[in-house]
XYZ file of N, CA, C and O in Angstrom:
728
model
N 23.910 47.385 110.443
C 23.494 46.195 111.169
C 23.334 46.374 112.664
O 23.005 45.487 113.368
N 23.592 47.592 113.153
C 23.507 47.817 114.633
C 22.048 47.953 115.048
O 21.193 48.306 114.255
N 21.788 47.654 116.304
C 20.433 47.773 116.853
C 20.315 49.159 117.462
O 21.235 49.669 118.102
N 19.164 49.804 117.256
C 18.959 51.160 117.793
C 18.931 51.151 119.279
O 18.482 50.196 119.913
N 19.427 52.205 119.897
C 19.580 52.319 121.312
C 18.226 52.462 122.034
O 17.979 51.833 123.048
N 17.351 53.289 121.460
C 16.097 53.602 122.134
C 15.064 52.491 122.022
O 14.400 52.117 122.999
N 14.884 51.904 120.834
C 13.809 50.957 120.658
C 14.235 49.559 120.268
O 13.449 48.700 120.029
N 15.581 49.336 120.229
C 16.080 48.014 119.958
C 15.697 47.492 118.558
O 15.524 46.297 118.386
N 15.570 48.371 117.608
C 15.242 47.975 116.224
C 16.485 47.978 115.381
O 17.445 48.699 115.627
N 16.461 47.183 114.294
C 17.521 47.164 113.311
C 17.042 47.888 112.068
O 16.069 47.453 111.420
N 17.648 49.062 111.813
C 17.202 49.921 110.697
C 18.315 50.029 109.644
O 19.475 49.916 109.966
N 17.881 50.229 108.371
C 18.934 50.496 107.377
C 19.701 51.756 107.677
O 19.097 52.692 108.253
N 20.958 51.745 107.377
C 21.839 52.897 107.693
C 21.921 53.851 106.524
O 23.020 54.443 106.351
N 20.919 53.992 105.768
C 20.964 54.894 104.607
C 20.602 56.319 105.047
O 19.519 56.563 105.566
N 21.530 57.263 104.828
C 21.250 58.688 105.113
C 20.492 59.226 103.943
O 20.986 59.265 102.793
N 19.255 59.623 104.160
C 18.339 59.999 103.075
C 18.333 61.508 102.818
O 18.101 61.978 101.712
N 18.535 62.291 103.893
C 18.484 63.753 103.766
C 19.153 64.406 104.936
O 19.355 63.771 106.005
N 19.503 65.664 104.803
C 20.030 66.474 105.890
C 19.134 67.726 105.974
O 18.570 68.126 104.944
N 19.096 68.330 107.112
C 18.389 69.607 107.277
C 19.266 70.596 108.005
O 20.171 70.215 108.757
N 19.027 71.848 107.784
C 19.680 72.903 108.502
C 18.855 74.168 108.459
O 17.847 74.205 107.778
N 19.250 75.136 109.219
C 18.572 76.418 109.185
C 19.622 77.519 108.973
O 20.808 77.346 109.235
N 19.147 78.617 108.427
C 20.024 79.808 108.258
C 20.328 80.380 109.636
O 19.687 80.053 110.621
N 21.343 81.217 109.692
C 21.670 81.845 110.937
C 20.602 82.842 111.349
O 20.109 82.854 112.431
N 20.252 83.748 110.408
C 19.253 84.784 110.620
C 18.505 85.057 109.351
O 19.115 85.343 108.318
N 17.183 84.945 109.389
C 16.351 85.324 108.240
C 16.603 84.424 107.028
O 16.990 83.271 107.106
N 16.405 85.039 105.860
C 16.567 84.344 104.573
C 18.062 84.130 104.303
O 18.856 85.041 104.507
N 18.443 82.950 103.837
C 19.849 82.638 103.624
C 20.263 82.965 102.186
O 19.750 82.412 101.258
N 21.227 83.860 102.080
C 21.757 84.169 100.736
C 22.709 83.061 100.262
O 22.964 82.950 99.082
N 23.214 82.247 101.199
C 24.132 81.204 100.784
C 23.393 79.986 100.342
O 23.538 79.469 99.215
N 22.544 79.398 101.201
C 21.845 78.166 100.854
C 20.916 78.346 99.648
O 20.726 77.430 98.842
N 20.344 79.530 99.471
C 19.441 79.750 98.368
C 20.187 79.818 97.013
O 19.568 79.671 95.968
N 21.488 80.026 97.040
C 22.280 80.120 95.789
C 23.101 78.844 95.573
O 23.819 78.760 94.586
N 23.046 77.874 96.462
C 23.907 76.705 96.377
C 23.363 75.755 95.297
O 22.265 75.257 95.383
N 24.185 75.543 94.278
C 23.848 74.676 93.181
C 24.971 73.681 92.902
O 26.156 73.928 93.241
N 24.645 72.551 92.257
C 25.615 71.588 91.805
C 25.001 70.979 90.581
O 23.869 70.618 90.539
N 25.865 70.974 89.527
C 25.408 70.497 88.180
C 24.193 71.264 87.705
O 23.277 70.692 87.106
N 24.142 72.538 88.059
C 23.043 73.374 87.572
C 21.711 73.210 88.308
O 20.723 73.798 87.923
N 21.717 72.433 89.398
C 20.497 72.216 90.158
C 20.657 72.706 91.573
O 21.727 72.603 92.141
N 19.571 73.221 92.173
C 19.638 73.649 93.564
C 20.011 72.426 94.485
O 19.552 71.320 94.250
N 20.825 72.677 95.476
C 21.206 71.646 96.417
C 20.324 71.700 97.659
O 19.922 70.673 98.169
N 20.016 72.868 98.152
C 19.247 73.053 99.350
C 17.850 73.529 98.981
O 17.715 74.511 98.285
N 16.841 72.795 99.418
C 15.447 73.137 99.105
C 14.875 73.945 100.282
O 14.828 73.397 101.396
N 14.432 75.167 100.091
C 13.813 75.926 101.186
C 12.463 75.335 101.559
O 11.664 75.075 100.684
N 12.233 75.116 102.832
C 10.970 74.569 103.324
C 10.059 75.551 103.984
O 8.918 75.331 104.184
N 10.640 76.662 104.426
C 9.861 77.673 105.186
C 10.747 78.323 106.203
O 11.961 78.307 106.105
N 10.147 78.846 107.268
C 10.837 79.553 108.316
C 10.451 78.983 109.683
O 9.354 78.475 109.880
N 11.371 79.120 110.650
C 11.086 78.681 112.011
C 10.085 79.616 112.665
O 9.806 80.702 112.155
N 9.636 79.223 113.841
C 8.612 80.011 114.563
C 9.207 81.087 115.403
O 8.556 81.654 116.280
N 10.490 81.407 115.178
C 11.164 82.533 115.872
C 11.377 82.249 117.352
O 11.338 83.122 118.187
N 11.557 80.962 117.679
C 11.845 80.550 119.025
C 13.146 79.817 119.081
O 13.617 79.271 118.095
N 13.742 79.733 120.271
C 14.970 79.020 120.447
C 15.681 79.507 121.680
O 15.138 80.210 122.537
N 16.999 79.141 121.760
C 17.766 79.499 122.943
C 19.039 80.228 122.601
O 19.807 80.565 123.530
N 19.283 80.572 121.350
C 20.592 81.168 121.014
C 20.737 82.543 121.642
O 21.837 83.057 121.767
N 19.620 83.203 122.025
C 19.717 84.501 122.665
C 19.945 84.401 124.180
O 20.100 85.435 124.878
N 19.976 83.196 124.726
C 20.235 82.998 126.130
C 21.733 82.686 126.313
O 22.235 81.846 125.562
N 22.451 83.253 127.257
C 23.874 82.990 127.386
C 24.176 81.564 127.759
O 23.462 80.928 128.527
N 25.232 81.012 127.132
C 25.680 79.671 127.407
C 25.952 79.432 128.887
O 25.680 78.310 129.366
N 26.422 80.432 129.540
C 26.770 80.323 130.992
C 25.529 80.057 131.837
O 25.650 79.617 132.983
N 24.371 80.313 131.307
C 23.105 80.133 132.070
C 22.706 78.671 132.186
O 22.118 78.250 133.170
N 23.070 77.867 131.197
C 22.545 76.507 131.105
C 23.040 75.532 132.194
O 22.256 74.712 132.675
N 24.292 75.629 132.656
C 24.665 74.770 133.807
C 23.814 75.098 135.072
O 23.452 74.200 135.819
N 23.426 76.364 135.232
C 22.581 76.750 136.369
C 21.169 76.260 136.171
O 20.562 75.809 137.159
N 20.698 76.293 134.939
C 19.366 75.771 134.686
C 19.328 74.285 134.948
O 18.379 73.752 135.585
N 20.327 73.532 134.507
C 20.354 72.083 134.718
C 20.437 71.782 136.237
O 19.732 70.851 136.714
N 21.270 72.517 136.959
C 21.365 72.318 138.398
C 20.021 72.631 139.100
O 19.608 71.846 139.974
N 19.390 73.663 138.699
C 18.084 74.055 139.236
C 17.038 72.933 138.989
O 16.309 72.543 139.898
N 17.055 72.391 137.761
C 16.055 71.311 137.445
C 16.387 70.091 138.243
O 15.475 69.372 138.715
N 17.645 69.738 138.421
C 18.063 68.543 139.208
C 17.610 68.691 140.658
O 17.095 67.753 141.273
N 17.717 69.918 141.179
C 17.247 70.188 142.562
C 15.739 69.998 142.731
O 15.257 69.741 143.818
N 15.010 70.138 141.616
C 13.570 69.954 141.631
C 13.123 68.592 141.119
O 11.982 68.428 140.693
N 14.054 67.659 141.114
C 13.706 66.274 140.797
C 13.547 65.997 139.316
O 12.975 64.947 138.929
N 14.012 66.870 138.442
C 13.890 66.643 137.013
C 15.212 66.157 136.457
O 16.281 66.546 136.958
N 15.196 65.326 135.453
C 16.405 64.752 134.878
C 17.057 65.739 133.928
O 16.531 65.977 132.841
N 18.226 66.289 134.282
C 18.904 67.252 133.423
C 19.928 66.672 132.461
O 20.761 67.432 131.937
N 19.909 65.381 132.240
C 20.926 64.792 131.347
C 20.709 65.205 129.938
O 19.608 65.474 129.498
N 21.832 65.291 129.218
C 21.809 65.601 127.795
C 22.654 64.566 127.055
O 23.240 63.660 127.665
N 22.690 64.642 125.751
C 23.495 63.754 124.948
C 22.641 62.807 124.180
O 21.405 62.888 124.115
N 23.314 61.824 123.547
C 22.590 60.885 122.704
C 21.522 60.135 123.475
O 21.763 59.666 124.552
N 20.344 60.047 122.931
C 19.244 59.326 123.511
C 18.296 60.185 124.298
O 17.249 59.712 124.744
N 18.590 61.479 124.494
C 17.760 62.339 125.247
C 17.000 63.347 124.409
O 16.322 64.191 124.939
N 17.159 63.286 123.135
C 16.442 64.181 122.246
C 17.248 65.400 121.826
O 18.168 65.790 122.548
N 16.890 65.959 120.686
C 17.690 67.057 120.143
C 17.415 68.438 120.660
O 18.175 69.346 120.407
N 16.399 68.625 121.446
C 16.014 69.946 121.831
C 16.063 70.160 123.358
O 15.267 70.882 123.940
N 17.018 69.553 124.003
C 17.116 69.593 125.466
C 17.299 70.992 125.983
O 16.676 71.342 126.976
N 18.161 71.841 125.345
C 18.329 73.201 125.827
C 16.977 73.943 125.848
O 16.643 74.586 126.852
N 16.250 73.795 124.788
C 14.916 74.470 124.728
C 14.014 73.934 125.795
O 13.297 74.707 126.510
N 13.966 72.626 125.922
C 13.099 71.986 126.912
C 13.489 72.444 128.326
O 12.614 72.740 129.160
N 14.788 72.454 128.645
C 15.254 72.883 129.934
C 14.884 74.291 130.219
O 14.440 74.621 131.323
N 15.052 75.172 129.238
C 14.764 76.593 129.439
C 13.293 76.796 129.737
O 12.929 77.507 130.712
N 12.410 76.135 129.000
C 10.960 76.277 129.229
C 10.582 75.700 130.651
O 9.812 76.326 131.376
N 11.105 74.516 130.958
C 10.792 73.929 132.277
C 11.240 74.846 133.392
O 10.489 75.066 134.345
N 12.453 75.374 133.292
C 12.969 76.258 134.371
C 12.123 77.513 134.452
O 11.815 77.977 135.550
N 11.778 78.102 133.324
C 10.981 79.322 133.338
C 9.632 79.055 134.021
O 9.148 79.905 134.852
N 9.007 77.968 133.686
C 7.715 77.632 134.333
C 7.865 77.439 135.844
O 7.050 77.956 136.628
N 8.910 76.732 136.240
C 9.132 76.468 137.656
C 9.398 77.761 138.436
O 9.126 77.869 139.619
N 10.042 78.756 137.720
C 10.402 79.990 138.372
C 9.272 81.033 138.256
O 9.396 82.149 138.729
N 8.169 80.639 137.588
C 7.062 81.566 137.410
C 7.287 82.589 136.306
O 6.583 83.628 136.303
N 8.263 82.342 135.454
C 8.532 83.237 134.337
C 7.685 82.830 133.119
O 7.308 81.654 132.971
N 7.471 83.780 132.279
C 6.700 83.468 131.006
C 7.608 82.685 130.064
O 8.620 83.145 129.617
N 7.168 81.482 129.682
C 7.933 80.660 128.754
C 8.056 81.316 127.366
O 8.900 80.885 126.546
N 7.328 82.361 127.138
C 7.454 83.082 125.861
C 8.800 83.807 125.759
O 9.128 84.378 124.730
N 9.573 83.742 126.821
C 10.939 84.348 126.763
C 11.817 83.595 125.786
O 12.878 84.104 125.430
N 11.389 82.396 125.333
C 12.171 81.706 124.329
C 11.932 82.278 122.943
O 12.608 81.911 121.999
N 10.944 83.174 122.822
C 10.661 83.813 121.513
C 11.667 84.906 121.288
O 11.639 85.951 121.962
N 12.614 84.689 120.368
C 13.646 85.697 120.091
C 13.212 86.601 118.879
O 13.841 87.621 118.693
N 12.214 86.178 118.140
C 11.681 87.028 117.077
C 12.430 86.995 115.766
O 12.075 87.738 114.842
N 13.459 86.155 115.652
C 14.274 86.127 114.428
C 13.922 84.874 113.657
O 14.266 83.758 114.111
N 13.238 85.004 112.532
C 12.952 83.772 111.768
C 14.231 83.232 111.125
O 15.150 83.948 110.813
N 14.276 81.906 111.054
C 15.411 81.232 110.432
C 14.885 80.362 109.290
O 13.932 79.645 109.525
N 15.444 80.455 108.126
C 14.999 79.691 107.019
C 15.443 78.238 107.163
O 16.578 77.931 107.517
N 14.519 77.280 106.907
C 14.804 75.872 107.042
C 15.045 75.272 105.659
O 14.298 75.577 104.683
N 16.061 74.402 105.543
C 16.434 73.812 104.265
C 16.529 72.291 104.371
O 16.928 71.771 105.381
N 16.210 71.644 103.245
C 16.343 70.215 103.105
C 17.416 69.945 102.054
O 17.357 70.537 100.961
N 18.372 69.098 102.427
C 19.385 68.621 101.437
C 19.016 67.152 101.125
O 19.252 66.263 101.939
N 18.410 67.016 100.007
C 17.910 65.699 99.578
C 19.080 64.842 99.080
O 19.790 65.251 98.168
N 19.283 63.666 99.639
C 20.291 62.753 99.188
C 19.696 61.621 98.320
O 20.426 61.015 97.557
N 18.444 61.386 98.529
C 17.739 60.369 97.704
C 16.811 61.133 96.780
O 16.036 61.947 97.216
N 16.880 60.783 95.469
C 16.024 61.464 94.491
C 14.546 61.191 94.775
O 13.705 62.048 94.532
N 14.245 60.025 95.231
C 12.872 59.580 95.421
C 12.492 59.641 96.937
O 11.872 58.749 97.496
N 12.881 60.706 97.624
C 12.714 60.819 99.046
C 11.313 60.601 99.525
O 11.053 59.828 100.453
N 10.314 61.224 98.861
C 8.913 61.060 99.289
C 8.443 59.616 99.181
O 7.800 59.110 100.086
N 8.857 58.918 98.150
C 8.435 57.511 97.959
C 9.104 56.618 99.036
O 8.503 55.724 99.562
N 10.357 56.935 99.364
C 11.036 56.172 100.440
C 10.367 56.341 101.750
O 10.045 55.392 102.477
N 10.076 57.634 102.117
C 9.498 57.909 103.405
C 8.023 57.488 103.555
O 7.596 56.989 104.562
N 7.272 57.673 102.455
C 5.818 57.392 102.542
C 5.434 56.004 102.137
O 4.412 55.468 102.592
N 6.207 55.399 101.203
C 5.810 54.122 100.659
C 6.803 53.015 100.898
O 6.560 51.859 100.483
N 7.930 53.303 101.532
C 8.910 52.297 101.801
C 9.742 51.886 100.573
O 10.339 50.789 100.556
N 9.777 52.735 99.543
C 10.518 52.375 98.338
C 12.011 52.349 98.609
O 12.500 52.940 99.621
N 12.774 51.685 97.799
C 14.269 51.678 97.970
C 14.791 53.002 97.480
O 14.381 53.517 96.466
N 15.715 53.601 98.226
C 16.247 54.901 97.808
C 17.088 54.861 96.546
O 17.811 53.915 96.298
N 16.880 55.885 95.715
C 17.771 56.110 94.541
C 18.658 57.327 94.908
O 18.177 58.464 94.838
N 19.832 57.053 95.344
C 20.704 58.113 95.826
C 21.298 58.963 94.679
O 21.521 58.465 93.593
N 21.493 60.195 94.968
C 22.106 61.124 93.992
C 23.533 60.662 93.725
O 24.235 60.255 94.620
N 23.911 60.791 92.475
C 25.229 60.386 92.068
C 26.175 61.547 92.090
O 26.423 62.216 91.140
N 26.657 61.836 93.299
C 27.575 62.976 93.530
C 28.946 62.478 93.990
O 29.100 62.084 95.118
N 29.904 62.526 93.086
C 31.246 62.075 93.444
C 31.879 63.099 94.351
O 31.789 64.306 94.094
N 32.533 62.640 95.402
C 33.181 63.540 96.350
C 34.218 64.469 95.619
O 34.286 65.637 95.933
N 34.996 63.877 94.729
C 35.973 64.705 94.031
C 35.343 65.782 93.211
O 35.822 66.921 93.136
N 34.165 65.491 92.624
C 33.452 66.499 91.822
C 32.881 67.613 92.720
O 32.944 68.794 92.393
N 32.334 67.233 93.879
C 31.840 68.197 94.846
C 32.966 69.092 95.351
O 32.842 70.313 95.439
N 34.126 68.467 95.663
C 35.234 69.250 96.156
C 35.770 70.216 95.147
O 36.082 71.383 95.447
N 35.817 69.799 93.888
C 36.265 70.665 92.815
C 35.281 71.848 92.625
O 35.707 72.992 92.375
N 33.990 71.566 92.702
C 33.027 72.620 92.594
C 33.153 73.632 93.682
O 33.096 74.841 93.444
N 33.371 73.138 94.968
C 33.568 74.056 96.063
C 34.842 74.903 95.823
O 34.806 76.114 96.016
N 35.916 74.257 95.412
C 37.164 74.980 95.222
C 37.001 76.055 94.128
O 37.421 77.214 94.333
N 36.345 75.737 93.017
C 36.151 76.675 91.961
C 35.236 77.803 92.340
O 35.518 78.997 92.110
N 34.109 77.470 92.963
C 33.015 78.441 93.238
C 33.320 79.323 94.474
O 33.016 80.479 94.515
N 33.861 78.689 95.525
C 34.046 79.414 96.794
C 35.482 79.516 97.289
O 35.927 80.564 97.727
N 36.213 78.393 97.234
C 37.544 78.358 97.810
C 38.531 79.364 97.159
O 39.093 80.220 97.881
N 38.718 79.297 95.857
C 39.672 80.178 95.191
C 39.209 81.624 95.274
O 40.010 82.499 95.643
N 37.958 81.957 94.939
C 37.593 83.383 95.049
C 37.790 83.959 96.481
O 38.239 85.042 96.637
N 37.447 83.140 97.466
C 37.578 83.659 98.851
C 39.056 83.799 99.153
O 39.433 84.743 99.843
N 39.860 82.876 98.773
C 41.335 82.994 99.110
C 41.944 84.208 98.382
O 42.856 84.806 98.906
N 41.415 84.593 97.259
C 41.906 85.767 96.597
C 41.469 87.069 97.279
O 42.164 88.065 97.259
N 40.284 87.028 97.938
C 39.730 88.215 98.643
C 40.239 88.337 100.075
O 40.467 89.438 100.557
N 40.415 87.197 100.746
C 40.785 87.211 102.172
C 42.302 86.999 102.249
O 42.756 85.848 102.311
N 43.057 88.060 102.350
C 44.508 87.938 102.309
C 45.059 87.302 103.566
O 46.187 86.752 103.546
N 44.328 87.339 104.706
C 44.800 86.751 105.920
C 45.061 85.233 105.730
O 45.837 84.644 106.448
N 44.312 84.616 104.821
C 44.472 83.191 104.591
C 45.870 82.868 104.138
O 46.383 81.815 104.416
N 46.510 83.772 103.418
C 47.904 83.556 102.915
C 48.874 83.403 104.083
O 49.908 82.775 103.898
N 48.600 84.009 105.223
C 49.492 83.967 106.382
C 49.199 82.769 107.285
O 49.910 82.585 108.295
N 48.194 81.979 106.942
C 47.844 80.852 107.823
C 48.982 79.803 107.837
O 49.456 79.383 106.786
N 49.363 79.417 109.024
C 50.405 78.393 109.212
C 49.805 77.356 110.198
O 49.542 77.663 111.347
N 49.668 76.128 109.711
C 49.061 75.048 110.543
C 49.788 74.897 111.890
O 49.164 74.721 112.909
N 51.113 75.003 111.886
C 51.870 74.795 113.116
C 51.551 75.882 114.141
O 51.385 75.595 115.329
N 51.430 77.129 113.682
C 51.023 78.226 114.613
C 49.634 78.029 115.155
O 49.360 78.242 116.324
N 48.694 77.609 114.275
C 47.358 77.364 114.695
C 47.283 76.237 115.721
O 46.638 76.421 116.770
N 47.967 75.120 115.510
C 47.925 74.022 116.402
C 48.613 74.386 117.767
O 48.118 73.981 118.801
N 49.644 75.183 117.687
C 50.294 75.682 118.940
C 49.328 76.517 119.750
O 49.254 76.389 120.984
N 48.552 77.409 119.098
C 47.609 78.247 119.797
C 46.455 77.381 120.361
O 46.050 77.648 121.524
N 45.958 76.426 119.653
C 44.910 75.520 120.198
C 45.449 74.800 121.404
O 44.745 74.688 122.414
N 46.664 74.240 121.304
C 47.255 73.569 122.470
C 47.418 74.511 123.649
O 47.117 74.121 124.796
N 47.823 75.752 123.446
C 47.949 76.699 124.540
C 46.594 76.961 125.182
O 46.487 76.971 126.391
N 45.535 77.136 124.358
C 44.204 77.406 124.917
C 43.676 76.210 125.689
O 43.053 76.344 126.758
N 43.884 74.999 125.172
C 43.393 73.781 125.863
C 44.155 73.618 127.204
O 43.546 73.253 128.176
N 45.416 73.876 127.184
C 46.211 73.734 128.430
C 45.708 74.736 129.467
O 45.510 74.405 130.631
N 45.451 75.973 129.031
C 44.945 76.984 129.957
C 43.573 76.617 130.489
O 43.274 76.811 131.668
N 42.723 76.031 129.629
C 41.410 75.588 130.060
C 41.504 74.453 131.097
O 40.806 74.497 132.133
N 42.409 73.505 130.843
C 42.552 72.389 131.810
C 43.080 72.899 133.133
O 42.620 72.452 134.199
N 44.091 73.762 133.084
C 44.732 74.212 134.307
C 43.863 75.207 135.107
O 43.887 75.230 136.330
N 43.094 76.058 134.396
C 42.361 77.105 135.093
C 40.829 76.942 135.024
O 40.129 77.824 135.528
N 40.367 75.895 134.409
C 38.937 75.632 134.367
C 38.279 76.497 133.401
O 37.242 76.829 133.228
């Protein structure tokens, strides 16, 4: 029932699908992901081999500061669009006289669709009411445990030594160091 931030519209809050990309090239994980004998992730194709993951994270505060000095809005976050890092990199490269083709890293990433509504095309193209997949969370969790969790726990012996209290202490130590030393 909330009103959208950008256009002030009231939209249904039904999540119809999810998308993701592989880390590098063809995904051996998403292409084998099944539930109840059916594929879960539908391959859609490959990216154009562009992006910013090959640029160091430490570079982006400098890019944002550079753009701000040249009168461009370097804000990020909700409402500013999903591809700000890419947009900032291209803008900065153009302003600096660099070839924007530097965003071409050459590594294709496979794109996947996780369909949550069985009639996704009818919903998107014709405004039909969604027929959501009947996937019980307990059934999904059990499938993960059987297919991936237990086999991995048997192969990765380091998991047996995991202690939540040690992990939380280490996270607290790192956060404290970050706050104190920047």
